[in-house]
C-alpha positions as MATLAB code, in Angstrom:
seq = 'MSATQVATTVDLIIEEYPYMKTDDFKLCFKNAMKMKYGNIYNRIDGQVIMSWLREYNKERCAVADNQSWNFHKENLSEEVGYTSGLSYEEYRNELKLRVEQGDEEAAKALSLSNEIISYLNKREYGKQEAEGDNLLEH';
ca = [
     226.159  110.127  -61.713;
     227.673  110.130  -64.722;
     229.081  107.210  -66.930;
     232.856  107.661  -65.732;
     231.248  107.748  -61.790;
     228.998  104.776  -62.546;
     231.916  102.626  -63.441;
     234.668  104.208  -61.068;
     231.661  102.961  -58.480;
     231.470   99.339  -59.866;
     235.283   98.900  -59.903;
     234.998   99.813  -56.167;
     232.295   97.320  -55.339;
     233.798   94.576  -57.270;
     236.713   95.275  -55.104;
     235.677   96.146  -51.948;
     232.925   93.248  -51.986;
     234.146   90.281  -54.351;
     232.203   87.888  -52.486;
     228.653   89.566  -52.172;
     226.139   88.049  -54.881;
     223.280   89.746  -56.695;
     220.813   89.096  -54.288;
     223.058   91.007  -51.642;
     222.952   94.021  -53.670;
     219.218   93.498  -54.485;
     218.282   93.287  -50.556;
     220.850   96.072  -49.619;
     219.289   98.177  -52.197;
     215.565   97.527  -51.384;
     216.621   98.768  -48.079;
     218.481  101.928  -49.093;
     215.198  102.570  -50.640;
     213.422  101.809  -47.305;
     215.979  104.560  -45.969;
     217.573  101.995  -43.714;
     220.584  103.404  -43.745;
     219.502  107.429  -43.585;
     218.395  109.713  -45.554;
     219.182  110.386  -49.793;
     218.415  113.966  -50.271;
     217.874  113.274  -54.027;
     222.251  112.772  -53.917;
     222.866  109.299  -55.097;
     227.061  109.039  -55.612;
     229.461  106.539  -54.745;
     230.217  107.393  -51.630;
     226.389  107.433  -51.124;
     226.237  103.746  -52.497;
     229.457  102.707  -50.575;
     228.004  104.036  -47.275;
     225.161  101.808  -48.287;
     226.938   98.735  -48.694;
     229.569   99.232  -46.066;
     225.786   99.378  -43.602;
     224.526   96.101  -45.544;
     227.904   94.113  -44.851;
     227.974   95.066  -41.816;
     224.635   93.742  -40.999;
     225.466   90.930  -42.769;
     228.478   89.755  -41.244;
     226.608   90.157  -37.865;
     223.994   87.638  -38.775;
     226.677   85.399  -40.359;
     228.611   85.633  -37.283;
     225.545   85.023  -34.699;
     224.522   81.868  -37.213;
     228.231   81.059  -37.084;
     228.206   80.971  -33.280;
     224.686   79.271  -32.743;
     225.765   76.466  -34.850;
     228.955   75.921  -33.016;
     227.573   75.910  -29.777;
     225.132   73.114  -31.064;
     227.705   70.884  -31.923;
     229.582   71.454  -28.941;
     227.033   70.626  -26.778;
     226.484   67.736  -28.843;
     230.264   66.340  -28.902;
     230.050   66.760  -25.233;
     227.260   64.908  -24.921;
     228.567   62.155  -26.834;
     232.014   61.866  -25.486;
     232.369   60.606  -21.485;
     235.849   59.615  -21.804;
     238.094   57.511  -18.649;
     241.259   58.751  -16.993;
     244.176   55.931  -17.842;
     243.361   54.890  -13.854;
     239.995   54.056  -14.723;
     241.034   52.630  -18.206;
     243.756   50.288  -16.823;
     240.659   48.924  -14.212;
     238.502   48.667  -16.663;
     241.215   46.463  -18.450;
     241.810   44.779  -14.918;
     238.170   43.741  -14.676;
     238.296   42.531  -18.411;
     241.185   39.898  -17.926;
     239.905   38.450  -14.457;
     236.504   37.920  -17.066;
     239.382   35.897  -19.228;
     239.538   38.451  -22.184;
     242.604   37.894  -23.583;
     242.557   41.258  -26.175;
     242.156   42.773  -22.421;
     245.445   41.157  -21.112;
     247.484   41.834  -24.338;
     246.277   45.887  -23.608;
     247.118   45.535  -19.671;
     250.611   44.170  -20.444;
     251.154   46.613  -22.423;
     250.099   49.148  -20.259;
     252.433   47.779  -17.830;
     255.128   47.911  -19.686;
     254.535   51.562  -20.391;
     254.401   52.522  -17.384;
     257.253   50.753  -15.984;
     259.725   52.521  -18.790;
     257.601   55.688  -17.905;
     258.763   54.909  -13.621;
     262.120   53.857  -15.084;
     262.950   57.288  -17.473;
     261.604   59.526  -14.122;
     264.225   57.383  -11.915;
     267.160   58.079  -13.815;
     266.194   61.536  -14.460;
     265.714   62.085  -10.267;
     269.154   60.448  -10.121;
     270.376   62.426  -12.224;
     269.658   65.946  -10.589;
     270.460   64.414   -7.398;
     274.053   63.707   -8.712;
     274.397   67.048  -10.297;
     273.156   68.937   -6.694;
     275.817   66.961   -5.113;
     278.501   68.183   -7.568;
     277.311   71.938   -6.386;
];
């Protein structure tokens, strides 16, 4: 390769693979020397080097995806193990039990919950009445 071809190839590599580190290039060229990316046929030019890097990058991305997926699965299973949420009805039943045992904070929370349910029921009933009125008009 001429100096111009080397410079052009280096520019292409920097443009295409700015995220690669020195170790990535070392491993890629070591794999190429082992003919992992095919035979060279006594020809090394920018096209050959770029094809090596393309193949190496595919392998690199596949490994990274696999590691990321495995990490995600591990974290997901840990999260599922820690969360055993309650439905709203179960929460209210728990509050009622705590109120019976004299828990004042539970009494406040249950009172607030009752107010919210009452408000939502009134809103829903108001919507139903309005819809009924609209149906009667037509």
